[in-house]
DNA sequence: CTGTTAGCGCCTTCAC
DNA sequence: GTGAAGGCGCTAACAG
């Protein structure tokens, strides 16, 4: 409070010990006498000493800082992800640098560089569109572990956490079969994409497990949009043997399917069960009584952070470890459109 | 890549100059010969040098790091706020430590302490419930500016950014009067709170400006909840001279008012105009055709960051500067409940 | 168990 | 314009 910041040397002086002793008590070392430790701690409190982690980091050539960069924090999926990361990072005594790229690879490059200069010991990144595998090469070369989440970067030699499309679709079908449905359609999505293939694969496997014959007519590929959903349900309802439920490629499609059902005087969730992959998380409450399959973003964040910290602590950066995270969410929203998951008030 | 990290001394050696010269080019000083600068920059790139900000911070006893702590990042209001902060912070060459407290004052204390140890040069905080003015004393004593956002902490001698309830309510009335309404009710909220008084004040002032007589019957205080909204509209509709529009204490009330209108076979937004303070941001798309008044969280974040950086750069910490930020948002949502503000897909 | 001695990588006087 | 020291606050060896 008087002159400049108080340092270890000040408190060593005041406590009548040497700086190293002070340093040891700061690190909670057991190599120091209980009485001395107590005395030092008292002085620390009295002088209002604050530990300078920067100096320690410099000396030890390592830090307890991790970087997390997301492409769109405005999307609550990523916000939840960041919260999940923060939870484990915090309780591990780390702090997180968080940056938002807004889907700009340039900005991403900047913030990653900045974080590196600040000495992050690991990085979790939900890459902006257009990110290349080479973009993280400098980090991994320097022995800084990187965990990519949500989107996969083919060829990047780092750990990735992406949703398990196969298991998700499978869980959706299982859920519907459990409700007694036998005519379950798969609606929406472009058939020539990898994601479509994975989700369809999960769908087929779960059908087989439930001993339901696969019917090609029930797979209705359309654009992965709301309009696509409307189109899909329209086509499905032309079938002689109509479906009673549908797994939708994503929730946009699911919304469209609901629209289409209502146009036919059918009530989604009552007359016809709809399950959608929850890719557009933000809109979750827009259509009540809709069941969705989604990865739990917070859980994904936690897993990403654990994965990262494991590598940080072991000093080993992993290469090409694809892990998966999926959760089945059955939403119990009220017809009013405001359910128990509605957020807390601000003020 | 070969042995340890490359430092200024390495590049000085390789470029045939001294470390100080390197240091000068790193800082973009004009005191260095153009040719030398170029050569040094080449070597820097060749050796893959990365600047060690930690060391620089230590030496200069300052950092380009700001802390931001929010009480609930899961609430998209705060996520947007963080994005706003990030924007200005990033372009000012700073990085942000972000932490989530989840409304825990203990956690808040921890993260703030941790940030301090890491040498933040400023802090933006949306305080957890129960935060006391004294909690930020250590920071301000150390000359570290603090900006409190969203919630006010009475007695805290720091800058605060809160929404301008008076101006917001006023803008709402103005909006409704502009649409031709003359019987505008004020619905919901407990009459004995400061926030209620402020919003009601703005309502009254705007009425006066629009030359509409204030009618006590049109102020219907109820619980600031959905049920309260239902109750409020019920009571208002018993009046001989019924309202044709309402400013609602918050959006929960507004939802209830809409519920109540529908129960009376009235269509909100068509037969009866409803404007609500958007305190529960997350539910924005739950009730289509609802007009809301809200502070723009991103804008608030940007202003907070600007305010903070101004203090950081000037070295002056401000005390007790209450500023306000309000924006009128007229939502144009489609009847389907999914509007153009729906978020981007994740994958 | 505690003190002494060197730096971590950078920036800042000061000479040259 | 450039080089030579010294030190920011801390910790990692060693001694004692």
XYZ file of C-alpha atoms (C1' of nucleotides) in Angstrom:
726
model
C 0.000 0.000 0.000
C 2.886 2.276 0.672
C 5.607 1.774 -1.885
C 5.191 -0.587 -4.828
C 4.033 -4.128 -4.643
C 5.024 -6.367 -1.749
C 7.227 -9.304 -2.730
C 8.532 -12.475 -1.214
C 11.602 -10.631 -0.115
C 9.498 -8.190 1.879
C 7.648 -10.886 3.664
C 10.866 -12.868 4.201
C 12.317 -9.810 5.805
C 9.291 -9.161 7.971
C 9.035 -12.769 9.050
C 12.745 -13.062 9.729
C 13.292 -15.916 7.287
C 14.745 -16.217 3.816
C 12.913 -15.875 0.502
C 13.265 -19.539 -0.311
C 11.473 -20.452 2.865
C 8.693 -18.135 1.889
C 8.626 -19.646 -1.557
C 8.300 -23.075 -0.026
C 5.337 -22.182 2.141
C 3.719 -20.558 -0.865
C 3.935 -23.847 -2.674
C 2.645 -25.706 0.341
C 5.832 -27.707 0.625
C 6.062 -30.058 3.565
C 9.746 -29.310 3.943
C 9.049 -26.419 6.229
C 8.537 -26.234 9.971
C 4.948 -25.822 11.051
C 5.753 -22.867 13.271
C 7.659 -21.074 10.521
C 4.894 -21.712 8.054
C 2.337 -20.207 10.398
C 4.418 -17.150 11.034
C 5.021 -16.623 7.352
C 1.357 -16.998 6.573
C 0.475 -14.401 9.144
C 2.913 -11.922 7.676
C 1.619 -12.666 4.199
C -1.869 -11.777 5.279
C -0.749 -8.721 7.194
C 1.216 -7.216 4.370
C -1.474 -8.046 1.839
C 0.952 -9.947 -0.319
C -0.276 -11.169 -3.677
C 1.486 -13.969 -5.426
C 2.942 -13.049 -8.787
C 2.182 -15.977 -11.022
C 3.809 -14.317 -13.966
C 7.180 -14.382 -12.290
C 6.704 -17.972 -11.232
C 5.661 -18.943 -14.740
C 8.725 -17.288 -16.162
C 10.992 -19.126 -13.813
C 9.321 -22.486 -14.208
C 8.734 -22.125 -17.921
C 5.157 -23.281 -17.566
C 1.812 -21.803 -16.695
C -1.580 -22.720 -15.384
C -3.359 -21.055 -18.247
C -5.353 -22.722 -20.976
C -6.757 -21.083 -24.034
C -10.236 -21.673 -25.304
C -11.390 -20.268 -28.576
C -14.881 -20.692 -29.922
C -16.284 -19.648 -33.231
C -19.536 -18.246 -31.875
C -20.061 -17.652 -28.196
C -23.360 -16.058 -29.075
C -24.663 -19.511 -29.828
C -25.583 -20.939 -26.473
C -24.172 -24.275 -27.475
C -20.706 -22.789 -27.325
C -21.465 -20.769 -24.245
C -22.406 -23.980 -22.470
C -19.292 -25.577 -23.825
C -17.192 -22.789 -22.377
C -18.918 -23.166 -19.039
C -18.121 -26.855 -19.012
C -14.493 -26.142 -19.762
C -14.378 -23.434 -17.136
C -15.680 -25.783 -14.473
C -12.911 -28.325 -14.683
C -10.279 -25.781 -15.550
C -11.165 -23.728 -12.505
C -11.156 -26.615 -10.109
C -7.803 -27.704 -11.445
C -6.450 -24.316 -10.475
C -6.138 -23.093 -14.023
C -7.586 -20.010 -15.639
C -8.848 -19.748 -19.157
C -8.189 -17.232 -21.832
C -11.386 -17.136 -23.828
C -11.772 -15.679 -27.256
C -14.462 -15.569 -29.842
C -13.550 -15.757 -33.499
C -16.927 -15.143 -35.068
C -15.995 -17.687 -37.743
C -13.025 -15.664 -38.887
C -9.893 -17.699 -39.470
C -7.793 -14.551 -39.419
C -9.057 -13.594 -36.051
C -8.532 -17.128 -34.924
C -4.931 -17.045 -36.038
C -4.430 -13.803 -34.142
C -5.916 -14.943 -30.896
C -4.117 -18.250 -30.984
C -0.838 -16.456 -31.560
C -1.608 -14.067 -28.744
C -2.419 -16.911 -26.414
C 0.793 -18.611 -27.309
C 2.761 -15.499 -26.459
C 1.006 -15.489 -23.148
C 2.266 -18.970 -22.516
C -0.868 -21.080 -22.500
C -0.096 -24.650 -21.668
C -2.938 -26.044 -23.718
C -5.647 -25.027 -26.139
C -9.238 -26.045 -26.672
C -10.672 -24.836 -29.911
C -13.899 -25.039 -31.775
C -12.388 -24.112 -35.099
C -13.755 -21.460 -37.412
C -14.899 -22.648 -40.793
C -11.945 -22.886 -43.116
C -9.418 -23.796 -40.452
C -6.684 -26.027 -41.787
C -4.852 -28.820 -40.106
C -1.586 -26.909 -40.449
C -2.894 -24.060 -38.328
C -2.178 -25.928 -35.131
C 1.129 -27.361 -36.193
C 3.218 -24.672 -34.447
C 1.483 -25.382 -31.165
C 1.881 -29.115 -31.235
C 5.452 -28.732 -32.408
C 6.108 -26.700 -29.313
C 4.607 -29.471 -27.222
C 1.415 -27.578 -26.475
C -1.533 -29.955 -26.541
C -4.574 -28.980 -28.570
C -8.065 -30.393 -28.333
C -10.465 -29.685 -31.154
C -14.129 -29.776 -30.308
C -17.421 -29.896 -32.173
C -15.948 -29.833 -35.640
C -13.334 -32.168 -36.912
C -10.311 -30.971 -38.874
C -9.248 -33.823 -41.105
C -5.546 -34.398 -40.926
C -4.951 -32.434 -37.747
C -2.780 -34.502 -35.510
C -4.572 -33.537 -32.334
C -7.315 -34.865 -30.132
C -10.837 -34.173 -31.274
C -14.182 -34.355 -29.564
C -17.112 -34.566 -31.904
C -20.622 -35.781 -31.482
C -21.229 -39.422 -32.155
C -23.745 -39.282 -34.958
C -24.122 -43.008 -35.151
C -24.873 -43.487 -31.473
C -27.148 -40.462 -31.414
C -29.374 -41.652 -34.214
C -29.350 -45.078 -32.704
C -30.496 -43.724 -29.357
C -33.270 -41.800 -31.066
C -34.632 -44.896 -32.729
C -34.330 -46.849 -29.544
C -36.343 -44.170 -27.780
C -39.086 -44.294 -30.387
C -39.153 -48.067 -30.500
C -39.479 -48.010 -26.742
C -42.626 -45.949 -27.165
C -44.044 -48.699 -29.359
C -43.431 -47.230 -32.799
C -42.709 -49.640 -35.642
C -42.898 -47.335 -38.660
C -40.071 -44.920 -37.993
C -38.935 -42.644 -40.789
C -35.593 -40.922 -41.249
C -36.232 -37.445 -42.569
C -34.079 -34.732 -44.040
C -30.432 -34.224 -44.859
C -28.422 -34.545 -48.030
C -27.673 -38.183 -48.681
C -24.163 -37.590 -49.964
C -22.632 -36.263 -46.769
C -20.586 -38.090 -44.187
C -22.783 -36.909 -41.362
C -25.879 -38.208 -43.103
C -24.262 -41.587 -43.598
C -23.306 -41.795 -39.941
C -26.733 -40.866 -38.665
C -28.463 -43.158 -41.105
C -26.115 -45.923 -40.068
C -27.103 -45.523 -36.431
C -30.744 -45.493 -37.456
C -30.400 -48.742 -39.362
C -28.506 -50.482 -36.647
C -31.052 -49.576 -33.996
C -33.874 -50.749 -36.251
C -32.123 -54.078 -36.605
C -31.657 -54.340 -32.867
C -35.339 -53.617 -32.324
C -36.166 -56.214 -34.953
C -37.876 -53.754 -37.225
C -37.384 -54.302 -40.932
C -35.614 -51.503 -42.746
C -37.811 -49.874 -45.370
C -36.105 -47.771 -47.984
C -39.259 -45.731 -48.533
C -39.010 -44.384 -45.014
C -35.705 -42.662 -45.690
C -36.630 -39.270 -47.086
C -33.582 -37.192 -47.948
C -34.204 -33.459 -48.356
C -32.418 -30.202 -47.612
C -31.459 -30.013 -43.920
C -33.786 -27.092 -43.384
C -37.206 -26.276 -42.121
C -38.533 -26.309 -45.658
C -36.869 -29.656 -46.149
C -38.765 -30.983 -43.167
C -42.067 -29.857 -44.585
C -41.207 -31.525 -47.842
C -40.103 -34.716 -46.125
C -43.270 -35.184 -44.138
C -45.272 -34.417 -47.261
C -43.553 -37.177 -49.179
C -43.760 -39.624 -46.315
C -47.472 -39.119 -45.978
C -47.999 -40.147 -49.560
C -46.858 -43.651 -48.716
C -49.407 -46.416 -48.576
C -47.926 -47.556 -45.296
C -47.399 -44.313 -43.427
C -44.852 -43.756 -40.648
C -45.959 -42.928 -37.109
C -42.695 -41.374 -36.023
C -39.592 -39.800 -37.452
C -35.967 -39.259 -36.635
C -34.989 -35.963 -38.210
C -31.585 -35.098 -39.559
C -31.485 -31.979 -37.424
C -33.870 -29.822 -35.514
C -34.487 -27.455 -38.367
C -35.890 -30.423 -40.250
C -37.809 -31.434 -37.158
C -39.441 -28.019 -36.977
C -40.454 -28.344 -40.598
C -41.875 -31.768 -39.943
C -43.938 -30.312 -37.117
C -45.141 -27.564 -39.427
C -46.116 -30.153 -42.006
C -47.957 -32.199 -39.445
C -49.948 -29.247 -38.211
C -50.880 -28.370 -41.753
C -52.375 -31.854 -41.872
C -54.213 -31.332 -38.585
C -51.881 -33.653 -36.754
C -50.366 -32.776 -33.428
C -46.608 -33.442 -33.181
C -45.757 -35.495 -30.145
C -49.261 -36.857 -29.870
C -50.324 -38.156 -33.246
C -46.802 -38.438 -34.550
C -43.544 -38.648 -32.634
C -40.710 -36.441 -33.831
C -37.111 -36.613 -32.707
C -34.538 -34.217 -34.073
C -30.793 -33.883 -33.800
C -30.360 -30.677 -31.909
C -27.873 -28.872 -34.096
C -29.497 -25.484 -33.716
C -29.530 -25.453 -29.981
C -30.719 -21.921 -29.547
C -34.136 -22.662 -30.888
C -34.809 -25.345 -28.349
C -37.941 -23.869 -26.914
C -39.405 -22.759 -30.205
C -41.341 -25.948 -30.800
C -42.765 -27.459 -27.666
C -43.287 -31.164 -27.269
C -40.384 -31.919 -29.549
C -37.912 -34.551 -28.516
C -34.338 -33.902 -29.440
C -31.089 -35.786 -29.423
C -28.104 -33.697 -28.647
C -24.666 -33.792 -27.247
C -24.558 -32.139 -23.902
C -22.395 -29.114 -24.572
C -21.339 -28.630 -20.982
C -20.404 -32.256 -20.719
C -18.444 -31.949 -23.906
C -16.622 -28.955 -22.481
C -15.790 -30.831 -19.333
C -14.508 -33.802 -21.248
C -12.455 -31.591 -23.512
C -10.867 -29.883 -20.539
C -10.133 -33.179 -18.832
C -8.601 -34.532 -21.987
C -6.490 -31.431 -22.340
C -5.329 -31.301 -18.752
C -4.399 -34.948 -18.874
C -2.075 -34.181 -21.742
C -0.777 -31.031 -20.115
C 0.081 -32.883 -16.942
C 1.630 -35.849 -18.650
C 3.525 -33.701 -21.105
C 2.345 -35.909 -23.924
C 0.433 -34.412 -26.814
C -1.901 -36.901 -28.386
C -2.402 -37.343 -32.056
C -5.559 -38.322 -33.836
C -7.662 -39.440 -30.909
C -11.294 -39.146 -31.881
C -13.619 -39.365 -28.957
C -17.361 -39.043 -28.877
C -19.947 -37.482 -26.629
C -23.654 -37.906 -26.970
C -26.632 -37.597 -24.738
C -30.286 -38.314 -25.271
C -32.460 -35.438 -24.174
C -36.182 -35.914 -23.886
C -37.716 -32.492 -23.582
C -40.834 -32.216 -21.461
C -41.820 -28.763 -22.522
C -45.252 -27.440 -21.759
C -47.538 -26.543 -24.594
C -47.046 -22.921 -23.760
C -43.566 -22.947 -25.171
C -41.873 -22.033 -21.939
C -40.510 -24.981 -20.085
C -38.552 -25.652 -16.973
C -35.316 -25.133 -18.803
C -36.123 -21.482 -19.414
C -33.308 -19.354 -18.176
C -33.063 -17.385 -14.998
C -33.972 -13.734 -15.021
C -31.161 -11.269 -15.422
C -31.994 -8.815 -12.716
C 12.577 -26.905 -32.318
C 15.972 -28.147 -31.321
C 16.907 -27.072 -27.810
C 14.531 -25.152 -25.603
C 12.658 -22.029 -26.546
C 14.262 -19.388 -28.718
C 14.787 -16.039 -27.025
C 15.771 -12.522 -27.942
C 19.352 -13.401 -27.256
C 19.247 -16.193 -29.819
C 17.886 -14.002 -32.500
C 20.278 -11.194 -31.558
C 23.092 -13.634 -31.993
C 21.798 -14.949 -35.296
C 21.171 -11.476 -36.650
C 24.486 -10.160 -35.465
C 23.008 -7.432 -33.291
C 22.428 -6.996 -29.590
C 19.388 -8.010 -27.573
C 18.356 -4.431 -26.968
C 18.138 -3.843 -30.673
C 15.932 -6.877 -31.006
C 13.802 -5.636 -28.161
C 13.399 -2.339 -29.936
C 12.218 -3.871 -33.185
C 9.812 -6.046 -31.236
C 8.224 -2.939 -29.845
C 8.160 -1.291 -33.237
C 10.435 1.478 -32.058
C 11.486 4.011 -34.654
C 14.919 4.281 -33.140
C 16.197 1.466 -35.245
C 17.664 1.426 -38.729
C 15.301 0.109 -41.391
C 17.823 -2.383 -42.703
C 18.542 -3.761 -39.260
C 14.871 -4.044 -38.517
C 14.267 -6.042 -41.678
C 17.140 -8.401 -40.988
C 15.973 -8.968 -37.448
C 12.436 -9.653 -38.584
C 13.682 -12.215 -41.045
C 15.637 -14.034 -38.382
C 12.667 -13.898 -36.048
C 10.532 -15.638 -38.611
C 13.239 -18.132 -39.488
C 13.896 -19.228 -35.961
C 10.197 -19.353 -35.139
C 10.629 -16.983 -32.257
C 7.633 -16.382 -30.042
C 7.454 -13.328 -27.870
C 7.243 -14.042 -24.172
C 4.698 -11.641 -22.839
C 5.051 -13.011 -19.355
C 8.638 -11.883 -19.148
C 7.757 -8.506 -20.565
C 4.924 -8.098 -18.097
C 7.216 -8.960 -15.256
C 9.740 -6.413 -16.313
C 7.228 -3.674 -17.026
C 4.997 -4.461 -14.080
C 1.907 -4.320 -16.240
C -0.027 -6.569 -18.543
C -2.456 -6.514 -21.403
C -4.863 -8.828 -19.681
C -8.307 -8.010 -18.419
C -10.516 -10.237 -16.357
C -14.170 -10.745 -16.994
C -16.347 -12.668 -14.625
C -20.009 -13.346 -15.201
C -22.507 -14.982 -12.955
C -24.136 -17.133 -15.611
C -22.580 -17.568 -19.011
C -25.281 -20.079 -19.769
C -27.708 -17.210 -20.014
C -27.209 -15.854 -23.470
C -27.476 -12.330 -22.171
C -24.121 -12.772 -20.498
C -22.664 -14.680 -23.381
C -23.462 -11.730 -25.624
C -22.014 -9.428 -23.035
C -18.787 -11.401 -23.043
C -18.669 -11.262 -26.818
C -19.029 -7.510 -26.724
C -16.218 -7.218 -24.239
C -14.072 -9.568 -26.261
C -14.491 -7.480 -29.373
C -13.045 -4.283 -28.008
C -10.579 -6.033 -25.780
C -9.222 -7.989 -28.710
C -8.859 -5.035 -30.989
C -7.056 -3.157 -28.256
C -4.491 -5.933 -28.183
C -5.641 -7.293 -24.881
C -6.748 -10.775 -23.957
C -9.437 -11.685 -21.499
C -9.521 -14.149 -18.686
C -13.119 -15.271 -18.524
C -14.720 -17.053 -15.623
C -18.181 -18.118 -14.695
C -19.282 -17.990 -11.091
C -22.672 -19.621 -11.337
C -23.923 -17.133 -8.738
C -21.461 -18.344 -6.150
C -19.742 -15.573 -4.250
C -17.095 -17.992 -3.038
C -16.217 -18.986 -6.532
C -16.226 -15.367 -7.488
C -13.786 -14.543 -4.757
C -11.531 -17.357 -5.903
C -11.481 -16.423 -9.536
C -10.968 -12.768 -8.824
C -8.044 -13.621 -6.578
C -6.620 -15.894 -9.221
C -6.943 -13.213 -11.845
C -5.218 -10.762 -9.617
C -2.302 -13.123 -9.142
C -2.105 -13.370 -12.870
C -1.745 -9.635 -13.062
C -4.903 -8.471 -14.765
C -4.868 -4.778 -15.353
C -8.606 -4.391 -15.096
C -11.755 -6.312 -14.251
C -15.262 -6.395 -15.629
C -17.695 -8.211 -13.443
C -21.326 -9.057 -13.432
C -21.449 -9.785 -9.731
C -22.963 -12.885 -8.211
C -25.908 -12.343 -5.927
C -24.680 -11.472 -2.479
C -21.550 -9.677 -3.600
C -20.581 -6.890 -1.257
C -19.015 -3.568 -2.020
C -15.957 -4.521 0.036
C -15.205 -7.449 -2.261
C -13.557 -5.204 -4.813
C -11.752 -3.001 -2.364
C -8.429 -4.853 -2.661
C -8.438 -4.392 -6.408
C -9.196 -0.715 -6.431
C -6.725 -0.174 -3.605
C -4.090 -1.698 -5.836
C -5.082 0.705 -8.579
C -6.816 -1.931 -10.666
C -9.955 -0.481 -12.239
C -13.178 -2.433 -11.897
C -16.337 -2.039 -13.924
C -19.502 -3.599 -12.609
C -22.143 -4.472 -15.161
C -25.817 -5.447 -15.168
C -26.285 -5.350 -11.423
C -25.402 -2.493 -9.201
C -23.549 -2.941 -5.913
C -24.563 -0.086 -3.660
C -21.570 1.519 -2.048
C -18.975 0.037 -4.361
C -16.672 2.828 -5.400
C -16.306 1.641 -8.958
C -17.879 2.313 -12.323
C -21.153 0.581 -13.004
C -23.125 -0.061 -16.155
C -26.751 -0.867 -15.598
C -29.783 -0.694 -17.775
C -31.694 2.533 -17.782
C -35.108 1.457 -16.582
C -36.583 4.894 -16.880
C -35.527 5.428 -20.475
C -36.503 1.893 -21.412
C -40.053 2.179 -20.172
C -40.261 5.579 -21.730
C -39.180 4.207 -25.091
C -41.757 1.461 -24.823
C -44.572 3.921 -24.289
C -43.290 6.097 -27.054
C -43.338 3.108 -29.355
C -46.922 2.249 -28.459
C -48.105 5.835 -28.692
C -46.484 5.966 -32.105
C -48.706 3.082 -33.117
C -51.721 5.154 -32.116
C -52.488 3.651 -28.730
C -53.980 5.958 -26.096
C -54.992 3.482 -23.390
C -51.649 2.003 -22.383
C -51.451 -0.045 -19.218
C -48.445 -0.793 -17.049
C -48.632 -4.403 -15.963
C -46.828 -6.503 -13.413
C -44.076 -6.026 -10.891
C -44.065 -5.407 -7.179
C -44.791 -1.758 -6.524
C -42.368 -1.431 -3.634
C -39.167 -2.030 -5.567
C -36.735 0.486 -6.916
C -36.795 -1.043 -10.377
C -40.583 -0.801 -10.484
C -40.453 2.844 -9.518
C -37.914 3.601 -12.226
C -39.839 1.835 -14.953
C -43.123 3.336 -13.862
C -41.463 6.735 -13.825
C -40.380 6.360 -17.421
C -43.870 5.211 -18.330
C -45.428 8.271 -16.762
C -43.030 10.677 -18.315
C -43.573 9.288 -21.784
C -47.332 9.454 -21.303
C -47.022 13.101 -20.406
C -44.857 13.756 -23.434
C -47.429 12.098 -25.647
C -50.130 14.140 -23.971
C -51.956 11.135 -22.660
C -53.533 11.516 -19.250
C -52.173 9.204 -16.582
C -54.812 6.830 -15.261
C -54.081 5.088 -11.996
C -56.397 2.213 -12.902
C -54.086 1.275 -15.735
C -51.205 0.499 -13.393
C -51.703 -3.101 -12.371
C -49.031 -4.315 -9.985
C -48.701 -8.065 -9.650
C -45.950 -10.633 -9.179
C -43.298 -10.248 -11.883
C -44.113 -13.675 -13.266
C -46.098 -15.321 -15.979
C -48.937 -15.932 -13.568
C -48.749 -12.299 -12.579
C -49.200 -11.335 -16.190
C -52.318 -13.452 -16.507
C -53.681 -11.853 -13.378
C -52.837 -8.351 -14.564
C -54.593 -8.653 -17.879
C -57.556 -10.191 -16.108
C -57.865 -7.209 -13.820
C -57.319 -4.691 -16.572
C -60.075 -6.192 -18.664
C -62.561 -5.631 -15.890
C -62.182 -1.902 -16.333
C -64.985 0.047 -17.926
C -62.479 1.791 -20.128
C -60.205 -1.052 -21.222
C -56.574 -0.652 -22.352
C -55.519 -1.483 -25.886
C -51.839 -1.955 -25.119
C -49.533 -2.715 -22.222
C -45.994 -2.149 -21.114
C -45.054 -5.142 -19.014
C -42.665 -5.104 -16.096
C -40.655 -7.897 -17.653
C -41.072 -10.488 -20.328
C -42.330 -13.152 -17.964
C -45.241 -10.853 -17.267
C -45.572 -10.204 -20.964
C -45.873 -13.912 -21.655
C -48.581 -14.150 -19.049
C -50.390 -11.220 -20.568
C -50.302 -12.989 -23.919
C -51.645 -16.131 -22.295
C -54.440 -14.132 -20.739
C -55.283 -12.469 -24.026
C -55.500 -15.768 -25.846
C -57.764 -17.130 -23.164
C -60.037 -14.226 -24.081
C -59.793 -15.009 -27.798
C -57.610 -11.984 -28.415
C -54.449 -12.155 -30.489
C -51.420 -10.442 -28.901
C -49.828 -8.004 -31.280
C -52.959 -7.687 -33.339
C -55.861 -6.990 -31.023
C -53.675 -5.810 -28.200
C -50.104 -4.568 -28.260
C -47.725 -5.977 -25.669
C -44.255 -4.718 -24.888
C -42.130 -6.369 -22.237
C -38.813 -5.632 -20.608
C -36.624 -8.427 -21.768
C -35.159 -9.615 -18.508
C -35.350 -13.277 -19.370
C -33.496 -13.031 -22.604
C -33.267 -16.701 -23.323
C -36.970 -17.091 -23.913
C -37.023 -14.523 -26.650
C -38.482 -16.720 -29.320
C -40.990 -18.448 -27.092
C -43.774 -15.981 -27.758
C -43.841 -14.698 -31.285
C -45.126 -11.292 -32.172
C -44.065 -9.910 -28.846
C -42.260 -6.609 -28.743
C -39.597 -6.284 -26.118
C -37.430 -3.563 -24.675
C -33.982 -4.622 -23.738
C -30.498 -3.413 -23.307
C -28.280 -4.682 -26.040
C -25.953 -6.998 -24.169
C -23.172 -6.854 -26.724
C -23.298 -3.107 -26.741
C -23.174 -3.102 -22.997
C -20.126 -5.343 -23.117
C -18.410 -3.071 -25.570
C -19.113 -0.009 -23.494
C -17.934 -1.730 -20.364
C -14.691 -2.687 -22.043
C -14.164 0.799 -23.378
C -14.823 2.284 -19.994
C -12.386 -0.124 -18.424
C -9.629 0.356 -20.962
C -9.936 4.110 -20.661
C -9.236 3.790 -16.966
C -6.479 1.273 -17.517
C -4.728 3.524 -19.966
C -5.120 6.664 -17.942
C -4.146 4.939 -14.726
C -7.147 6.496 -13.023
C -9.743 4.315 -11.358
C -13.144 5.897 -11.345
C -15.504 5.886 -8.445
C -19.259 5.809 -8.545
C -19.886 6.511 -12.197
C -23.276 5.151 -13.107
C -23.843 4.932 -16.817
C -26.785 3.551 -18.660
C -27.362 1.529 -21.783
C -30.714 0.839 -23.342
C -31.965 -0.099 -26.729
C -35.436 -0.563 -28.101
C -35.857 -3.834 -29.886
C -38.909 -4.468 -31.980
C -39.005 -8.144 -32.741
C -40.409 -9.171 -36.073
C -40.830 -12.810 -35.317
C -42.868 -14.999 -37.605
C -45.934 -16.676 -36.263
C -44.091 -19.962 -36.384
C -41.948 -19.015 -33.447
C -38.669 -19.135 -35.327
C -37.453 -15.802 -36.488
C -34.526 -14.385 -38.324
C -32.559 -14.108 -35.143
C -32.501 -17.877 -34.778
C -28.973 -18.994 -34.306
C -26.658 -20.564 -36.828
C -26.374 -24.315 -36.979
C -23.564 -25.882 -35.054
C -22.191 -28.255 -37.618
C 14.770 -27.703 7.877
C 16.665 -23.061 6.207
C 19.857 -19.775 3.668
C 22.739 -18.717 -0.587
C 23.396 -18.307 -5.239
C 21.897 -18.105 -9.948
C 19.212 -17.250 -13.423
C 14.036 -17.608 -16.312
C 13.242 -13.629 -20.853
C 12.609 -9.301 -21.300
C 13.106 -4.091 -20.990
C 15.474 0.029 -19.551
C 18.801 3.275 -18.363
C 23.120 4.610 -19.792
C 27.268 4.933 -22.459
C 29.391 4.518 -27.061
C 21.723 3.956 -34.081
C 23.541 0.297 -31.206
C 25.833 -2.412 -27.184
C 26.544 -3.500 -22.094
C 24.725 -4.111 -17.558
C 21.174 -4.570 -14.113
C 16.943 -6.142 -12.293
C 11.472 -7.260 -12.358
C 9.595 -11.585 -8.614
C 10.153 -15.969 -8.306
C 12.142 -20.838 -7.915
C 15.782 -24.528 -8.437
C 19.680 -26.163 -7.172
C 22.952 -26.690 -3.609
C 24.982 -25.865 0.834
C 24.791 -25.533 5.718
